[in-house]
Structures are given as structure tokens and as C-alpha cells.
Tab-separated table of C-alpha atoms in Angstrom:
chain	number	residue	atom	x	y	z
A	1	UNK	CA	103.793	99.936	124.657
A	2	UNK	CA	106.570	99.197	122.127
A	3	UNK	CA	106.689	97.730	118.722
A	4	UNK	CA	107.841	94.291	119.369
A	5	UNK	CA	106.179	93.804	122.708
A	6	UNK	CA	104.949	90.692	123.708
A	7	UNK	CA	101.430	91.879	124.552
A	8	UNK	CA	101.212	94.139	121.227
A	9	UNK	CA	99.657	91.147	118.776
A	10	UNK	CA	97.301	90.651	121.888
A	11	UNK	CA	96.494	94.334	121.816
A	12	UNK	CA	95.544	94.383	118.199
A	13	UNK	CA	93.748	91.499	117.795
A	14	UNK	CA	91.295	93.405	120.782
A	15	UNK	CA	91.543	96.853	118.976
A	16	UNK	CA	90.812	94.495	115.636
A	17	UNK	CA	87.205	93.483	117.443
A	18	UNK	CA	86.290	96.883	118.702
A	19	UNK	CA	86.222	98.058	114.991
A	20	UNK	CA	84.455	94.854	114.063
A	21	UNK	CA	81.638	95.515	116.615
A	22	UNK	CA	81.502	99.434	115.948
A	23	UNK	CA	80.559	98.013	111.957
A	24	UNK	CA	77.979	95.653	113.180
A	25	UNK	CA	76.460	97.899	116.021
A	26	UNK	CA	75.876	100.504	112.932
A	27	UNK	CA	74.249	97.868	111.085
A	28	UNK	CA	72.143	96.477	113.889
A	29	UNK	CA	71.133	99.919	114.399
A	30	UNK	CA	70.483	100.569	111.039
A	31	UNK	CA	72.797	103.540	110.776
A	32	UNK	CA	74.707	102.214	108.099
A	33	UNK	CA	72.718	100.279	105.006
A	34	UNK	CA	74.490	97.129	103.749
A	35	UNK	CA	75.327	96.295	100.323
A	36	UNK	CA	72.699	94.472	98.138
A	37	UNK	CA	73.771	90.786	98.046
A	38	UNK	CA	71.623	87.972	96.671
A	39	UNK	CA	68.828	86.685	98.297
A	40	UNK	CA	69.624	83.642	100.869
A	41	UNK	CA	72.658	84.241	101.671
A	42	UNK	CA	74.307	85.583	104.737
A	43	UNK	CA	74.138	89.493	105.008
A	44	UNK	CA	78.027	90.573	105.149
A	45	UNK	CA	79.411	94.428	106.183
A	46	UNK	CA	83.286	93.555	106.668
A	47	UNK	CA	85.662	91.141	105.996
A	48	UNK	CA	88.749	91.478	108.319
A	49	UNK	CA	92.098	89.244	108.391
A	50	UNK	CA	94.962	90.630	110.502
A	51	UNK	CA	95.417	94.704	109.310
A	52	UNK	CA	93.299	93.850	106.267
A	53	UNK	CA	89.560	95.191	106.333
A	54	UNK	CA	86.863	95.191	103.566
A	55	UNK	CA	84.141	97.242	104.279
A	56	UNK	CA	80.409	96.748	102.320
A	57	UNK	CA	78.427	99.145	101.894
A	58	UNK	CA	75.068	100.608	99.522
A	59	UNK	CA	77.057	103.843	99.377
A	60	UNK	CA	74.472	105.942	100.498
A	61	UNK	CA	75.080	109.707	101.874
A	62	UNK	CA	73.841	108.237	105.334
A	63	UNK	CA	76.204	105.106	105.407
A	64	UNK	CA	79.368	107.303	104.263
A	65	UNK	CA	78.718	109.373	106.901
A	66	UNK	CA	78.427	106.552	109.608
A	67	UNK	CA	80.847	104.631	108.280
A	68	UNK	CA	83.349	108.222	108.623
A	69	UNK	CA	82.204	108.055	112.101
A	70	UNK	CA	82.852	104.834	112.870
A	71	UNK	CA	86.583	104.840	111.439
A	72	UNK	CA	86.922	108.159	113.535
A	73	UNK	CA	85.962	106.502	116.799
A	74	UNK	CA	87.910	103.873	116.335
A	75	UNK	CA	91.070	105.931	115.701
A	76	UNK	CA	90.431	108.065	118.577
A	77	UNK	CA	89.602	105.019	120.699
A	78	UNK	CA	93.152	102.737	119.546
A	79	UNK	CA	95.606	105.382	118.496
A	80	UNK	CA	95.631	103.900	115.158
A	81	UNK	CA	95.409	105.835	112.013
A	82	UNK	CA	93.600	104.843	108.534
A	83	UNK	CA	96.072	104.672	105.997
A	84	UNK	CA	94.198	106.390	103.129
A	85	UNK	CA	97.057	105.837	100.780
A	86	UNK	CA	96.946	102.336	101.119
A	87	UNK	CA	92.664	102.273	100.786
A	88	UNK	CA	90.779	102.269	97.995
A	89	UNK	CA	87.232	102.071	97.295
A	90	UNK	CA	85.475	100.086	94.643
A	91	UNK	CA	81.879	100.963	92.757
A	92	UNK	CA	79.544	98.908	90.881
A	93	UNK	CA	78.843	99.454	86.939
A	94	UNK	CA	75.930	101.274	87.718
A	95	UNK	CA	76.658	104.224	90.256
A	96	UNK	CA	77.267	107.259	88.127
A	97	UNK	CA	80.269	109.327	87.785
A	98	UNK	CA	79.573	112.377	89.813
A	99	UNK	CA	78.402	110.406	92.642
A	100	UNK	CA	81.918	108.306	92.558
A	101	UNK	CA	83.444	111.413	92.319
A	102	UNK	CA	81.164	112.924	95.465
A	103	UNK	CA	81.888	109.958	97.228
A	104	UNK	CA	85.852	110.375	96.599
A	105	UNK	CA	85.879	113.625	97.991
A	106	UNK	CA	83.633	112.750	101.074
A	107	UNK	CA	86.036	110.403	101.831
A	108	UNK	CA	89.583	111.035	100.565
A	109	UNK	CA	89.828	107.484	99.508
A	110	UNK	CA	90.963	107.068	95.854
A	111	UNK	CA	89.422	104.617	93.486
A	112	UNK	CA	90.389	101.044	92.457
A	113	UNK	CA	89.903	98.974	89.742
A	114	UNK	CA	88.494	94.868	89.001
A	115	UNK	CA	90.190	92.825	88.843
A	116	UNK	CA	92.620	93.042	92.088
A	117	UNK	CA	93.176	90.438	94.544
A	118	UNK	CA	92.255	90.083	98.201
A	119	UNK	CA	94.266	88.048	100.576
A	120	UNK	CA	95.654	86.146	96.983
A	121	UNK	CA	91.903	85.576	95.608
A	122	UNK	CA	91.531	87.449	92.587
A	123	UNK	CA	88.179	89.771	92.879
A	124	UNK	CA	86.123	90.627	90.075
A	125	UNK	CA	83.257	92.419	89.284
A	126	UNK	CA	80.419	90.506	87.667
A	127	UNK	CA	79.569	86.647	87.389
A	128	UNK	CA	82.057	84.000	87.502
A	129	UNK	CA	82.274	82.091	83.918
A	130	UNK	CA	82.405	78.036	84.001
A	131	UNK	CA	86.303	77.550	83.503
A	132	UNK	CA	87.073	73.754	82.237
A	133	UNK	CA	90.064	72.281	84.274
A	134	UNK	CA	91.876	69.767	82.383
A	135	UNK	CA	91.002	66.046	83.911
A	136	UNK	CA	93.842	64.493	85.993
A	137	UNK	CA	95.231	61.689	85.285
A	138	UNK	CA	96.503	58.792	87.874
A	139	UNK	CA	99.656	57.204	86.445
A	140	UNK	CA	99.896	54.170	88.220
């Protein structure tokens, strides 16, 4: 298949849902741990919108690992590679520096920063702040 074929969007949308049920089957399985979100609301381990993927996870040893695996298979299984120049990974305030930096080097995945934007949403770490909007006002 070509670039510019009319089956290729078809293609990747499929390929897009194999790597979407890899992540959940290692969750389901409990291969790979989630990331701690608040309690009562809906347990999340990947984002995805057309080539974009965001990927939660506790970080643990066991989870790197599995997630490795999972990004392998799925680059054996669609021919597709991880672009590792273009990926980043993000850490919370708390996890220390020499387990960033063991992480880092597990991975080969460089380290980004908060604030940065997903999909044009501006991500940040921490709690949003009540921001006043000024009122509108209907000129009639």
C-alpha cells in the first residue's frame, strides 16, 4: 500500500484500535497499573485522536516494562514506528529525580514540561484556579 491510497486512512484508523485494545487488555489484565486519578471518576489509560496518543500511567518498573511491550507489538504488528523524537513524557511534582532519570533511560523518551497543550487545550499540572470572565453584554 501507498501513501495516498484510498484504503490507507481505513488502514490506520484499524491499526489505531489494535494499539487501543493492546493498552486496555494490559490494564484489564493488570499488567500495566493506571495512573492515580480522583475518586469517582472514570479510570482513563490513553487518550488517542488521529496519530496523537497520551498514554497514563503510575510509572512503575512493571508498567514501563508492559507498556515497552505493548508499543513493540504494535510496531511489529502495523509496520509503524514510535517517533521518540516527537514523544515526551511528563512526571508529577513528587517522583524523584533519579527515578525520572531511570525512567528516561528505560525508555529513550525525553522529558517535557507544564504547561504544553494537547490537541489546542493547554495542560497543566496542578488545580485549575477560578478565572473571572468579564460579563457580556447584549447591545440591543
Amino acid at each position: 500500500m501507498r501513501l495516498g491510497d484510498p484504503l490507507s486512512p481505513y488502514l490506520f484508523i484499524i491499526l489505531q484500535e489494535v494499539l487501543s485494545r493492546l493498552l486496555k487488555n494490559s490494564v484489564v489484565e493488570n499488567r500495566f497499573s493506571q495512573f492515580s486519578q480522583a475518586r469517582g471518576t472514570i479510570q482513563i489509560s490513553h487518550l488517542m485522536y488521529a496519530d496523537d496518543v497520551v498514554i497514563f500511567t503510575n510509572g512503575s518498573t512493571r508498567s514501563i516494562q508492559e507498556l515497552l511491550f505493548v508499543l513493540d507489538t504494535y510496531e511489529k504488528w502495523s509496520g509503524q514506528r514510535i517517533n521518540k523524537e516527537k514523544t515526551t513524557i511528563f512526571f508529577s511534582q513528587k517522583i524523584s529525580l533519579g527515578r525520572k532519570r531511570a525512567l528516561m533511560t528505560m525508555t529513550g523518551i525525553s522529558e517535557g514540561c507544564f504547561p504544553f497543550k494537547y490537541l489546542g487545550v493547554p495542560i497543566i499540572l496542578g488545580r485549575l484556579k477560578h478565572i473571572h470572565l468579564p460579563k457580556m453584554v447584549n447591545k440591543v
